[in-house]
PDB file of C-alpha atoms in Angstrom:
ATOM      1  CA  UNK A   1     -11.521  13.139  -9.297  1.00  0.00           C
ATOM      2  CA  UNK A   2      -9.208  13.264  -6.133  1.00  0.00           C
ATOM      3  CA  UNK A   3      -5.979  13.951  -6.905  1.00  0.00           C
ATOM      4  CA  UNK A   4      -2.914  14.623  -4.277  1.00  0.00           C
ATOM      5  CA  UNK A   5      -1.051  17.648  -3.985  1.00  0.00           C
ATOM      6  CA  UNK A   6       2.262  15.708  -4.167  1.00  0.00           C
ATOM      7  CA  UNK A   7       4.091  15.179  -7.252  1.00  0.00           C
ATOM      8  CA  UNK A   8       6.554  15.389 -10.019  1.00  0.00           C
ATOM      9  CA  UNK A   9       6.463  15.641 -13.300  1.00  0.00           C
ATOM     10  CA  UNK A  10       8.944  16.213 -16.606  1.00  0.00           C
ATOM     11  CA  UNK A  11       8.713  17.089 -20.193  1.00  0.00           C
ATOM     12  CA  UNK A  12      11.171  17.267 -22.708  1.00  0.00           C
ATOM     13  CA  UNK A  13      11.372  18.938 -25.729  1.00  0.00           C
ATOM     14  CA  UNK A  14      13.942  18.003 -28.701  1.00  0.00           C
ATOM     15  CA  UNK A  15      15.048  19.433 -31.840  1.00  0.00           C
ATOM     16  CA  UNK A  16      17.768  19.487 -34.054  1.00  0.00           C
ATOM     17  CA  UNK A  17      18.771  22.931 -32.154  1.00  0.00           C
ATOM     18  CA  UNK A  18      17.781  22.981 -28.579  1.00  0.00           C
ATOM     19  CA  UNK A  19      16.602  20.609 -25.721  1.00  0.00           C
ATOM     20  CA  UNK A  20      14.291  22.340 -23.336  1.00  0.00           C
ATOM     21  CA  UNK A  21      13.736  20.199 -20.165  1.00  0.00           C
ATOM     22  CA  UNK A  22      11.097  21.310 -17.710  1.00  0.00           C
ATOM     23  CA  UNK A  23      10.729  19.974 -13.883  1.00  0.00           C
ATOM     24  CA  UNK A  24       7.639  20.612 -11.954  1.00  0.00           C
ATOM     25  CA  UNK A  25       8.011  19.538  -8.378  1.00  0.00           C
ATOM     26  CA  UNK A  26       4.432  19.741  -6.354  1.00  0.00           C
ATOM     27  CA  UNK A  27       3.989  20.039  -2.273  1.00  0.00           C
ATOM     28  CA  UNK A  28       0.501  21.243  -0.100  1.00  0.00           C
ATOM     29  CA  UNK A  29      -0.413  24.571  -0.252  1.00  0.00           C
ATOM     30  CA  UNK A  30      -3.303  26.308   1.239  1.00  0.00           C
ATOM     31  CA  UNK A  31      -3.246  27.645  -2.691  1.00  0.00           C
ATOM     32  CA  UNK A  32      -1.535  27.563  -5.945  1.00  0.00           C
ATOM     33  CA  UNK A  33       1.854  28.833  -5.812  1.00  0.00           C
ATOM     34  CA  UNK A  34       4.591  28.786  -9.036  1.00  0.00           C
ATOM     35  CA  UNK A  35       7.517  29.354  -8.726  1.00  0.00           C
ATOM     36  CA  UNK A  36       9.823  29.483 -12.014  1.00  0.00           C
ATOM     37  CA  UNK A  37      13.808  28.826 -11.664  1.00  0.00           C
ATOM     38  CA  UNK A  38      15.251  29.235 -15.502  1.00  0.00           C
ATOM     39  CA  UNK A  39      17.835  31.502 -17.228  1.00  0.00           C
ATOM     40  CA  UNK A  40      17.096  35.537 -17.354  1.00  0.00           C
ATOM     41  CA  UNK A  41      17.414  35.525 -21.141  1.00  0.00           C
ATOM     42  CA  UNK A  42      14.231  33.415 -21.150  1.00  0.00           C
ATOM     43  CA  UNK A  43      12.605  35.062 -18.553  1.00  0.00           C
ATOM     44  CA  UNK A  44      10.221  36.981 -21.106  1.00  0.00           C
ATOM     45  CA  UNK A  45       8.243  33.653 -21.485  1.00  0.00           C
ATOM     46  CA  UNK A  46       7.793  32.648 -17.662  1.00  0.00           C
ATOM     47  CA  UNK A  47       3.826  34.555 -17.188  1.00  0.00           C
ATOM     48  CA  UNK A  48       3.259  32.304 -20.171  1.00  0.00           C
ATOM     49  CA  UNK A  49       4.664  29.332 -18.189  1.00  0.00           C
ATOM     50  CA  UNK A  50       2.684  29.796 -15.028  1.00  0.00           C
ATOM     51  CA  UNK A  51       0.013  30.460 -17.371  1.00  0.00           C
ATOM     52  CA  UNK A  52      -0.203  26.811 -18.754  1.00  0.00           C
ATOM     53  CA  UNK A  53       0.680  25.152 -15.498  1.00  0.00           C
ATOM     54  CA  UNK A  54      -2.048  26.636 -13.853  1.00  0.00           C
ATOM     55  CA  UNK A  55      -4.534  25.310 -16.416  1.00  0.00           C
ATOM     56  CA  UNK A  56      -3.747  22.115 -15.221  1.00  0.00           C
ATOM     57  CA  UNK A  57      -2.645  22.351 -11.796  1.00  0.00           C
ATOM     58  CA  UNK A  58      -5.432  23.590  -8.891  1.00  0.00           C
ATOM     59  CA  UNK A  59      -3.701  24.134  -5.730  1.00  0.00           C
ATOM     60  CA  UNK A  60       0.154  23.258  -4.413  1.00  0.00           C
ATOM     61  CA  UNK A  61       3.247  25.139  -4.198  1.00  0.00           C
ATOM     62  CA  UNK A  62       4.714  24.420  -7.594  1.00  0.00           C
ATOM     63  CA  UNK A  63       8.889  24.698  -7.679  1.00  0.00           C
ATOM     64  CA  UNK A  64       9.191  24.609 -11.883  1.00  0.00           C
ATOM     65  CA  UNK A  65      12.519  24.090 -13.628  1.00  0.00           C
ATOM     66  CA  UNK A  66      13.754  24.899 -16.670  1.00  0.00           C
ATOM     67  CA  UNK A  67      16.725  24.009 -18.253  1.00  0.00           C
ATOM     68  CA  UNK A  68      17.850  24.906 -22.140  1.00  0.00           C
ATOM     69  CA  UNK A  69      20.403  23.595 -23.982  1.00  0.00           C
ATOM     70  CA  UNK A  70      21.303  24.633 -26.974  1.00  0.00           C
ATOM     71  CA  UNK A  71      23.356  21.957 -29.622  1.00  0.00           C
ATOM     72  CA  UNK A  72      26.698  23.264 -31.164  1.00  0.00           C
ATOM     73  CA  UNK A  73      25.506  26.695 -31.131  1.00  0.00           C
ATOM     74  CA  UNK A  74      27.086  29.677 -29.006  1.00  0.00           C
ATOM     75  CA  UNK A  75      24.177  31.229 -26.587  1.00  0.00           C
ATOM     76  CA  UNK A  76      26.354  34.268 -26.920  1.00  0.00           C
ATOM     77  CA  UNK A  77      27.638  36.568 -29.848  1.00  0.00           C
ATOM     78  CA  UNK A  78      31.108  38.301 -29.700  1.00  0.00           C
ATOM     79  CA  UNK A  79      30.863  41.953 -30.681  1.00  0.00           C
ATOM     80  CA  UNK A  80      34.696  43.885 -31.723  1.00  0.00           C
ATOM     81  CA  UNK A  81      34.660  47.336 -30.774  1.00  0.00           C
ATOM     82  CA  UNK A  82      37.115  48.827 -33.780  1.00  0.00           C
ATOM     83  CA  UNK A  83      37.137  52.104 -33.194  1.00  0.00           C
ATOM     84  CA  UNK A  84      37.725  51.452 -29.148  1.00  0.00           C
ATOM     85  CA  UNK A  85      40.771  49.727 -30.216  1.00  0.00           C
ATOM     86  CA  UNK A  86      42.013  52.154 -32.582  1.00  0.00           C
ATOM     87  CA  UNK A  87      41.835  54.697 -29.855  1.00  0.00           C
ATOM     88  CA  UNK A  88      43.745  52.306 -27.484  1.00  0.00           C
ATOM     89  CA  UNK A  89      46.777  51.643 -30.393  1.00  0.00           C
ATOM     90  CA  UNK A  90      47.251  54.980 -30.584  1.00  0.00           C
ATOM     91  CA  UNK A  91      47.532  55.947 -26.529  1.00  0.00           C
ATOM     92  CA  UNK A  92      49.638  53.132 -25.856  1.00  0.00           C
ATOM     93  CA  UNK A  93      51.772  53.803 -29.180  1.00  0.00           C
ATOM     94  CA  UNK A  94      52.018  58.082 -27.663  1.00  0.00           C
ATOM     95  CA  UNK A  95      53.236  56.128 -24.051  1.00  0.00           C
ATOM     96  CA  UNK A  96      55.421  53.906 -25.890  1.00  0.00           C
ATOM     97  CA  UNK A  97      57.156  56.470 -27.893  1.00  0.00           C
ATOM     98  CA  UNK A  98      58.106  59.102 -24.871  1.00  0.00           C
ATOM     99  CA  UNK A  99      58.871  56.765 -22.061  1.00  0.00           C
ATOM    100  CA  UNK A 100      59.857  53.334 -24.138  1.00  0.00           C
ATOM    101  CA  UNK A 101      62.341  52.159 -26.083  1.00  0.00           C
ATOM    102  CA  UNK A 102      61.367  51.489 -29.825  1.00  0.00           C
ATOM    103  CA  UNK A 103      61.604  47.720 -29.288  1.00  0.00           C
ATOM    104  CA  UNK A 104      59.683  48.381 -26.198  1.00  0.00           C
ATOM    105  CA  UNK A 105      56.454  49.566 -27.707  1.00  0.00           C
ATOM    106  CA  UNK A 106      55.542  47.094 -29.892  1.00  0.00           C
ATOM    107  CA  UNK A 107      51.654  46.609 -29.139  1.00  0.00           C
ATOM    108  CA  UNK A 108      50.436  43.229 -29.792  1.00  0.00           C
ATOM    109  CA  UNK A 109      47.492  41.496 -30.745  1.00  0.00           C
ATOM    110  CA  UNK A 110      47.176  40.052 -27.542  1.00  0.00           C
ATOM    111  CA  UNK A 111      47.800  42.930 -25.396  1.00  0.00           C
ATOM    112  CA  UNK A 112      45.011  44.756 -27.247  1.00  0.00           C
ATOM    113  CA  UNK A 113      42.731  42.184 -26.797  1.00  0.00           C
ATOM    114  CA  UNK A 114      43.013  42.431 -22.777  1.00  0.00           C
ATOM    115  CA  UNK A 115      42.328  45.859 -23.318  1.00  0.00           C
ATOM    116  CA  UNK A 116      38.413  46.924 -21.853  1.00  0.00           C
ATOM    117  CA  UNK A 117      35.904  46.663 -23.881  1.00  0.00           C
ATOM    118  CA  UNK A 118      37.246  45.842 -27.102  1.00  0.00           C
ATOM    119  CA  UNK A 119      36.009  42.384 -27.137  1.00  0.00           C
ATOM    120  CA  UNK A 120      32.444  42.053 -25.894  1.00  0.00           C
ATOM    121  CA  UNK A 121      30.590  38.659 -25.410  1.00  0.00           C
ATOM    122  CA  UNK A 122      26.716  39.263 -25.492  1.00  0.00           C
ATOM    123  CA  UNK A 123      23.531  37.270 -25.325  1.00  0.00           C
ATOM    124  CA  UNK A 124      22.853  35.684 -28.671  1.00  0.00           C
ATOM    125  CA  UNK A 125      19.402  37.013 -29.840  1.00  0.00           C
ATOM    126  CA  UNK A 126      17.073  34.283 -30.782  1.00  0.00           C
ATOM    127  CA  UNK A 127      13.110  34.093 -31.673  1.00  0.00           C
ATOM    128  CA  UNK A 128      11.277  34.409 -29.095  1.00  0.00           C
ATOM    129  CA  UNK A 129       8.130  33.121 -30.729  1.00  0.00           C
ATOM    130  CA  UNK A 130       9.944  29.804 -31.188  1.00  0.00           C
ATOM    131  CA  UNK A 131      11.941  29.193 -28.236  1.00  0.00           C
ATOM    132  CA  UNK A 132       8.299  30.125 -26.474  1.00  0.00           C
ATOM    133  CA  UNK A 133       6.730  27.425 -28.085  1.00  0.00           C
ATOM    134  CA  UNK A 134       9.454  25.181 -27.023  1.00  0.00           C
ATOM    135  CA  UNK A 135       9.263  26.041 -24.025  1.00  0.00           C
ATOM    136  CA  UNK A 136       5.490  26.117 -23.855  1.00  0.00           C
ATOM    137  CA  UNK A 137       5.790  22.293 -25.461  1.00  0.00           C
ATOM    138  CA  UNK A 138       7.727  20.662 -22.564  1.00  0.00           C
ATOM    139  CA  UNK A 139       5.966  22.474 -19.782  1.00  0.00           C
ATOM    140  CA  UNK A 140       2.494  20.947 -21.118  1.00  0.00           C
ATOM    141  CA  UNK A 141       4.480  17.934 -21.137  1.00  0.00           C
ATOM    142  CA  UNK A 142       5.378  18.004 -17.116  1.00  0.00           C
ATOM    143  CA  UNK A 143       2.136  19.061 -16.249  1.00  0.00           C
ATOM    144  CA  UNK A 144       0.606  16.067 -18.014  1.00  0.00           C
ATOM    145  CA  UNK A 145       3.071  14.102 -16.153  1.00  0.00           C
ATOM    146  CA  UNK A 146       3.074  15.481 -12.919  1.00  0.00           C
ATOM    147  CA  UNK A 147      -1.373  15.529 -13.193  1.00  0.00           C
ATOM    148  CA  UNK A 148      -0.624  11.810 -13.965  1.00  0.00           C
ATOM    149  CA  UNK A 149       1.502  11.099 -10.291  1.00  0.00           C
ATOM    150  CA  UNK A 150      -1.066  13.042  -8.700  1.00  0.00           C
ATOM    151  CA  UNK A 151      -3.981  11.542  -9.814  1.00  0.00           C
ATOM    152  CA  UNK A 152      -2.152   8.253  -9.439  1.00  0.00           C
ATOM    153  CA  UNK A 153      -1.096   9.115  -5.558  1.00  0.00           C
ATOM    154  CA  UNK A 154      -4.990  10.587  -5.354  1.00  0.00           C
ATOM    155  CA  UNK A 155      -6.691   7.034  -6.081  1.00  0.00           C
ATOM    156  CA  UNK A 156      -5.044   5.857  -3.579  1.00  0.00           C
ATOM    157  CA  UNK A 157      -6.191   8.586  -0.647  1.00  0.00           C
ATOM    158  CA  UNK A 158      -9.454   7.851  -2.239  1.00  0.00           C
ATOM    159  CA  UNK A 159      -9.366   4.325  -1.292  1.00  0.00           C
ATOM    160  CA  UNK A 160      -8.284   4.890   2.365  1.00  0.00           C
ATOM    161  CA  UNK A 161     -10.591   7.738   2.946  1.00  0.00           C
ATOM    162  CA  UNK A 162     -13.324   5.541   1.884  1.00  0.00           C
ATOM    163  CA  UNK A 163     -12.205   2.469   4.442  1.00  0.00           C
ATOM    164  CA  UNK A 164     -11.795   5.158   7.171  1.00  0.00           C
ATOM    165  CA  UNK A 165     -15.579   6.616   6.210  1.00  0.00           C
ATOM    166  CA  UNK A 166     -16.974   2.802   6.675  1.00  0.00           C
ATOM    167  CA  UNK A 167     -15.208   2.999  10.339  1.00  0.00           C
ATOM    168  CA  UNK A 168     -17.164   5.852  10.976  1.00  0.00           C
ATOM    169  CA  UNK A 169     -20.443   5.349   9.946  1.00  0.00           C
ATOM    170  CA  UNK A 170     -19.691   1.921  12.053  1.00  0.00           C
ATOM    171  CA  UNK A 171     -19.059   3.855  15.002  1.00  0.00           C
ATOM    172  CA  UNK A 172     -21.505   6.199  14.526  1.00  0.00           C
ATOM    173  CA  UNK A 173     -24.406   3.031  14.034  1.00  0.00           C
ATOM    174  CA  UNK A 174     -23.675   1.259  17.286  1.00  0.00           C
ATOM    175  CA  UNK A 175     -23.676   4.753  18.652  1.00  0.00           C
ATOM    176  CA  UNK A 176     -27.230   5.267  17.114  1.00  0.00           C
ATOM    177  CA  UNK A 177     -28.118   1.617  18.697  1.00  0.00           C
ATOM    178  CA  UNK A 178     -26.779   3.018  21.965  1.00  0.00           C
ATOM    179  CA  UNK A 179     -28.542   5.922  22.419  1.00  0.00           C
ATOM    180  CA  UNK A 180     -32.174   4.799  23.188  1.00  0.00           C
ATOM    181  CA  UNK A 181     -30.715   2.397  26.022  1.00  0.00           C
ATOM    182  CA  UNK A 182     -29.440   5.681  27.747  1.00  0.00           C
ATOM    183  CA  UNK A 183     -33.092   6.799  29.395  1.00  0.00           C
ATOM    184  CA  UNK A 184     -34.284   3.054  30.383  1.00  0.00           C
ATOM    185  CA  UNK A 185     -31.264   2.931  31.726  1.00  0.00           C
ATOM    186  CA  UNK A 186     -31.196   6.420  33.667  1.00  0.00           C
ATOM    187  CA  UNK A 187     -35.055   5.993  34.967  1.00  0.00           C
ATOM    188  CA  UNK A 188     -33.992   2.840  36.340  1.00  0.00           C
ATOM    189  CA  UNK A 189     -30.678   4.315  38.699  1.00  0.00           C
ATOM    190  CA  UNK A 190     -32.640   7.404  39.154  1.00  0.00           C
ATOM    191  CA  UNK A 191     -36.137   4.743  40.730  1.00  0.00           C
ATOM    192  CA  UNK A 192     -33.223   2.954  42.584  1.00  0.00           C
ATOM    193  CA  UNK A 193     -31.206   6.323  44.541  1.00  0.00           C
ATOM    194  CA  UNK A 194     -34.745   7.680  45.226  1.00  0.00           C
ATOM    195  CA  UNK A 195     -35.711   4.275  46.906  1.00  0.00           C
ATOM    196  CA  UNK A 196     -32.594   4.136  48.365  1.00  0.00           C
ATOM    197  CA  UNK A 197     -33.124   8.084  50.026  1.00  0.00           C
ATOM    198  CA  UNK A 198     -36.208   7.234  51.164  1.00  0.00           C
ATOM    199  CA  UNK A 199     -35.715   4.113  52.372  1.00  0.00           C
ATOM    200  CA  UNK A 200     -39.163   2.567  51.959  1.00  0.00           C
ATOM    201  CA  UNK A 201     -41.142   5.707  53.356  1.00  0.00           C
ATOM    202  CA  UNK A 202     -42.772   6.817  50.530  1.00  0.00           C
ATOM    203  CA  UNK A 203     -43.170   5.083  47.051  1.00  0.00           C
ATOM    204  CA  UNK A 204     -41.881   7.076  43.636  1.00  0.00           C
ATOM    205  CA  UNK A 205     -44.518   7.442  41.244  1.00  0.00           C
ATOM    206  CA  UNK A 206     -43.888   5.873  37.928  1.00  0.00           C
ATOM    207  CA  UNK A 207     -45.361   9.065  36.718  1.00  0.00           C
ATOM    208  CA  UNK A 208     -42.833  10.873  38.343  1.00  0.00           C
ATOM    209  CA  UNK A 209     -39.454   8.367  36.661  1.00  0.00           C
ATOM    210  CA  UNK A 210     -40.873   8.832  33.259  1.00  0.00           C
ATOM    211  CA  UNK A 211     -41.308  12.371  33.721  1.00  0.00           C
ATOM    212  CA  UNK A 212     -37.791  12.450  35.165  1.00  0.00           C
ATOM    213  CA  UNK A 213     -36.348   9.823  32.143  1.00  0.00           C
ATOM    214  CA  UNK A 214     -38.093  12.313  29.018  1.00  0.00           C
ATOM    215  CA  UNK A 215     -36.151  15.260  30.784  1.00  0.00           C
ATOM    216  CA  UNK A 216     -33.050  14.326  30.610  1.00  0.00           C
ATOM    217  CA  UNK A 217     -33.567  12.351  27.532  1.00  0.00           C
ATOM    218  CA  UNK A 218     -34.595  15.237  26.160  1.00  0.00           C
ATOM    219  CA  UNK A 219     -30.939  16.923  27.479  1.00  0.00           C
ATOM    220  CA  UNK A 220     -29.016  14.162  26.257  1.00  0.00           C
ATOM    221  CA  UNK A 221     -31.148  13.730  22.800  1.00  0.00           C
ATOM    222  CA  UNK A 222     -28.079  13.040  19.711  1.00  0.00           C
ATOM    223  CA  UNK A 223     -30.537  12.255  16.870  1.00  0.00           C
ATOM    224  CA  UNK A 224     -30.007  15.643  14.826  1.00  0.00           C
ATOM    225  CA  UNK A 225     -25.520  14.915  15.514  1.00  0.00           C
ATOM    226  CA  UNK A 226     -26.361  11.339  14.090  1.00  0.00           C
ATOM    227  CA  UNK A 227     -28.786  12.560  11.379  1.00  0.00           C
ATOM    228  CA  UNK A 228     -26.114  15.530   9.829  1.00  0.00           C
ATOM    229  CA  UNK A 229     -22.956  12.968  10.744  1.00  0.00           C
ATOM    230  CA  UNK A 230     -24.883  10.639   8.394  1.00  0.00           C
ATOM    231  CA  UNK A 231     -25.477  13.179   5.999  1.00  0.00           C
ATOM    232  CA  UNK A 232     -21.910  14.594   6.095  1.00  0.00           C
ATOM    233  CA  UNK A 233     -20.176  10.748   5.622  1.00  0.00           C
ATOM    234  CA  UNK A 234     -22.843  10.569   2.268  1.00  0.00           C
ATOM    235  CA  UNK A 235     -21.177  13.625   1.276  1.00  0.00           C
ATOM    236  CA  UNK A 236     -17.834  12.628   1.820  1.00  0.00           C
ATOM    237  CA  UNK A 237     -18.332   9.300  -0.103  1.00  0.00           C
ATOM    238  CA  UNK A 238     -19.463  11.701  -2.939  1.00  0.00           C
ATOM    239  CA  UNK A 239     -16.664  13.633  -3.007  1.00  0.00           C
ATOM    240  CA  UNK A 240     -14.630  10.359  -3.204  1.00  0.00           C
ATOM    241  CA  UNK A 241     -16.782   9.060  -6.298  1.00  0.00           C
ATOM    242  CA  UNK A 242     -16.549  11.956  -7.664  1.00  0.00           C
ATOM    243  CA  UNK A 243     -15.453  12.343 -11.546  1.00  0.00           C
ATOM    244  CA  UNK A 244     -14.795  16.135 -12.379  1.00  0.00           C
ATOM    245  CA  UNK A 245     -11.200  17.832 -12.268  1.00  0.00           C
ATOM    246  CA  UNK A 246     -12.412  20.702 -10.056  1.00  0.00           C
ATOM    247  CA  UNK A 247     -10.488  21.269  -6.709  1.00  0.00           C
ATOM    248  CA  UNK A 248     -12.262  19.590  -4.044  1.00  0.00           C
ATOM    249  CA  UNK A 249      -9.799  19.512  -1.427  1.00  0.00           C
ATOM    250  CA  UNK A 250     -10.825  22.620   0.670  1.00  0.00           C
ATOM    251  CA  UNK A 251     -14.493  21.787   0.473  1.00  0.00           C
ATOM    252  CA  UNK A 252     -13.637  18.357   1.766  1.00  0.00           C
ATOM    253  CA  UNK A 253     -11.493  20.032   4.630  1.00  0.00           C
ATOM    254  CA  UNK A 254     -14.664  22.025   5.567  1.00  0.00           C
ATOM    255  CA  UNK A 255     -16.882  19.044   5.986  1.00  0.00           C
ATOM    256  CA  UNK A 256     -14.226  17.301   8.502  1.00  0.00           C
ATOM    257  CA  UNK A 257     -14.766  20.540  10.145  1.00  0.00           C
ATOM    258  CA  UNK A 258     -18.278  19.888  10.317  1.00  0.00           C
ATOM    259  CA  UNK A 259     -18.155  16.045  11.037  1.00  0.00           C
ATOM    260  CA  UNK A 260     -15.747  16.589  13.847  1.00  0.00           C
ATOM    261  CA  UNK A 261     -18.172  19.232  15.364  1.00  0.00           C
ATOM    262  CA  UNK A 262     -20.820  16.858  15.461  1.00  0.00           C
ATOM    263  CA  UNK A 263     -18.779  14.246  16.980  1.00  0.00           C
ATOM    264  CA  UNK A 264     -18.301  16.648  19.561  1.00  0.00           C
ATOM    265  CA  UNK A 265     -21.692  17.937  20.677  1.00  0.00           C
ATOM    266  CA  UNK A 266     -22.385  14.236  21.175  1.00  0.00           C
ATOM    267  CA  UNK A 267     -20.055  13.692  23.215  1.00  0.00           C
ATOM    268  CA  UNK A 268     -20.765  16.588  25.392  1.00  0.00           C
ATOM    269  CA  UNK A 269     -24.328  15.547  25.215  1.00  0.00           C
ATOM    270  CA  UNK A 270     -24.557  11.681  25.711  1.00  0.00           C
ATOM    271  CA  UNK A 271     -23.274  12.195  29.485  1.00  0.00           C
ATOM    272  CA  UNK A 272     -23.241   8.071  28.678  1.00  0.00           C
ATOM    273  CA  UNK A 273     -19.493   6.171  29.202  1.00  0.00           C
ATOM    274  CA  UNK A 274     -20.284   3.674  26.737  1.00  0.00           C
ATOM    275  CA  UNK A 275     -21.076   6.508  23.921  1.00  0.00           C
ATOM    276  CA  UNK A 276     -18.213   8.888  25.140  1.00  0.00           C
ATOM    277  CA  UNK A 277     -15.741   6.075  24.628  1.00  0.00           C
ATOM    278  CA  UNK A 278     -17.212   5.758  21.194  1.00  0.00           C
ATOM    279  CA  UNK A 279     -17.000   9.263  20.435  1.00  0.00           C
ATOM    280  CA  UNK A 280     -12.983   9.513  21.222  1.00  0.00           C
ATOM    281  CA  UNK A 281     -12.793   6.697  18.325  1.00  0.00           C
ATOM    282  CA  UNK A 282     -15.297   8.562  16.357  1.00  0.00           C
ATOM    283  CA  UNK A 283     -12.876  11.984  17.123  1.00  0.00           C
ATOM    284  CA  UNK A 284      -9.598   9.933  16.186  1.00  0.00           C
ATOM    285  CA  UNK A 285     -10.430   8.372  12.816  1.00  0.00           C
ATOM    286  CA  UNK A 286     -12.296  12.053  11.918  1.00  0.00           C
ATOM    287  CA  UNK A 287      -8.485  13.245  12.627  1.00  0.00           C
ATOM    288  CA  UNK A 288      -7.042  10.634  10.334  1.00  0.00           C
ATOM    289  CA  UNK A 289      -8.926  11.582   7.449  1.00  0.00           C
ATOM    290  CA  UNK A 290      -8.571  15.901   7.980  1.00  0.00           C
ATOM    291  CA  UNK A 291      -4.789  15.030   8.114  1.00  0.00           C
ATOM    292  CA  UNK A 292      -5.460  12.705   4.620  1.00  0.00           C
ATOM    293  CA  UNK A 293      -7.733  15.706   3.728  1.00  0.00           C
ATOM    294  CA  UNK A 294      -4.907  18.152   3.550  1.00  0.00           C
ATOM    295  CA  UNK A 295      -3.162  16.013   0.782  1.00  0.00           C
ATOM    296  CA  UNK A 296      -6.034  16.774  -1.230  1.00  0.00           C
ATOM    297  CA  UNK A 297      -5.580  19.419  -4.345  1.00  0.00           C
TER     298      UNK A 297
END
């Protein structure tokens, strides 16, 4: 199945403590590459993460989001250091005594409270074996979502790959009907500038023009380009029909290789206008579809 590298997908996950919210956003990549943005006091679950996206996702650079909030409950505890502030009462009641007045060293509540330390705000510990599997629960959620858009987006390179593949095996026909019209058509200039050289003197064998037609007919010969161009298009149209959720796109990317090559060697080999001008249409629609190609996951 084709499916495009470009996409987005979310997944949500609710309970009567959290909301976990994960964003995948998908562009080309030569490969898969994740990339996790979420809090560090989650960050024990993101190999899992990557884990599960990549069971769905084959190639892109994957930006993934995740956001957690938690409802009416603190993500962090607040620790009291006693003994800290006992030691702090009794320094600051020792410098209130020798350089205050006694209504000068009352220490507050307040005041201690400023004091380092004494108060502490730390994570709040939770399960990790839970919040993973909420976690775990919205990210299969965006991948389903995102492999939805990009199968989606995927149908429809399918369906203009396939109308640019007809425009090439048209082109590549009339340049198969061409080709045989090449040596009639050479034998006949070459019979004409000979009789033109030699003015009458001395007449060309025909022997001698079809010698001199199978030569360079034999130069300018395009059946094998037009026999693995026609095999390479079939190809193509497989990959297009295709139903399987392997990766295709890079294979797919080496056949335009291969179909553009061909285009090439007859072009350099036709030494024909009518087939050259052909070719450079053959050449441009070849482009359209490698630059469709690299959409491809």
């Amino acid at each position: 199945m084709i499916r495009s590298m470009t996409g987005f997908g979310r997944g949500e996950y609710v309970d009567d403590v959290r909301k976990v919210t994960v964003e995948i956003k998908t562009v080309n990549h030569r490969y898969l590459d994740i990339y996790v943005k979420m809090s560090r006091k989650y960050s024990f679950a993101e190999d899992k993460i990557k884990a599960r996206i990549k069971e769905g996702l084959g190639r892109g650079k994957a930006e993934v989001s995740v956001m957690v909030d938690n409802f009416g409950i603190s993500d962090a505890d607040v620790r009291l250091d006693k003994d800290l502030a006992g030691k702090y009462t009794k320094a600051l009641s020792e410098l209130g005594s020798e350089f205050c007045s006694e209504e000068a060293s009352g220490i507050t509540l307040s005041l201690l409270a400023r004091m380092p330390d004494v108060i502490k705000t730390t994570p709040a510990e939770e399960d990790e074996e839970e919040i993973l599997k909420c976690l775990l629960d919205a990210t299969d959620k965006a991948v389903r979502d995102i492999t939805e858009m990009r199968e989606t987006e995927g149908k429809k390179l399918a369906d203009d790959l396939n109308a640019r593949a007809d425009i090439v095996a048209d082109i590549r026909s009339r340049i198969e009907t061409r080709a045989p019209e090449i040596e009639k058509e050479y034998a006949a200039k070459f019979k004409a500038r000979v009789e033109e050289l030699l003015d009458g003197v001395y007449e060309v064998p025909e022997e001698r023009i079809a010698l001199e037609a199978a030569v360079f007919a034999d130069k300018a010969n395009i059946t094998e380009e037009l026999v693995r161009l026609e095999s390479h298009i079939g190809q193509l149209r497989t990959f297009l029909s295709g139903t399987g959720n392997e990766p295709i796109g890079k294979k797919m990317d080496f056949l335009i290789q291969e179909m553009n090559r061909e285009a090439n060697t007859i072009g350099s080999k036709s030494n024909d206008k009518e087939i050259t001008s052909m070719m450079l249409d053959l050449k441009a629609e070849i482009e359209k579809i490698r630059e469709q190609v690299q959409n491809i996951e």
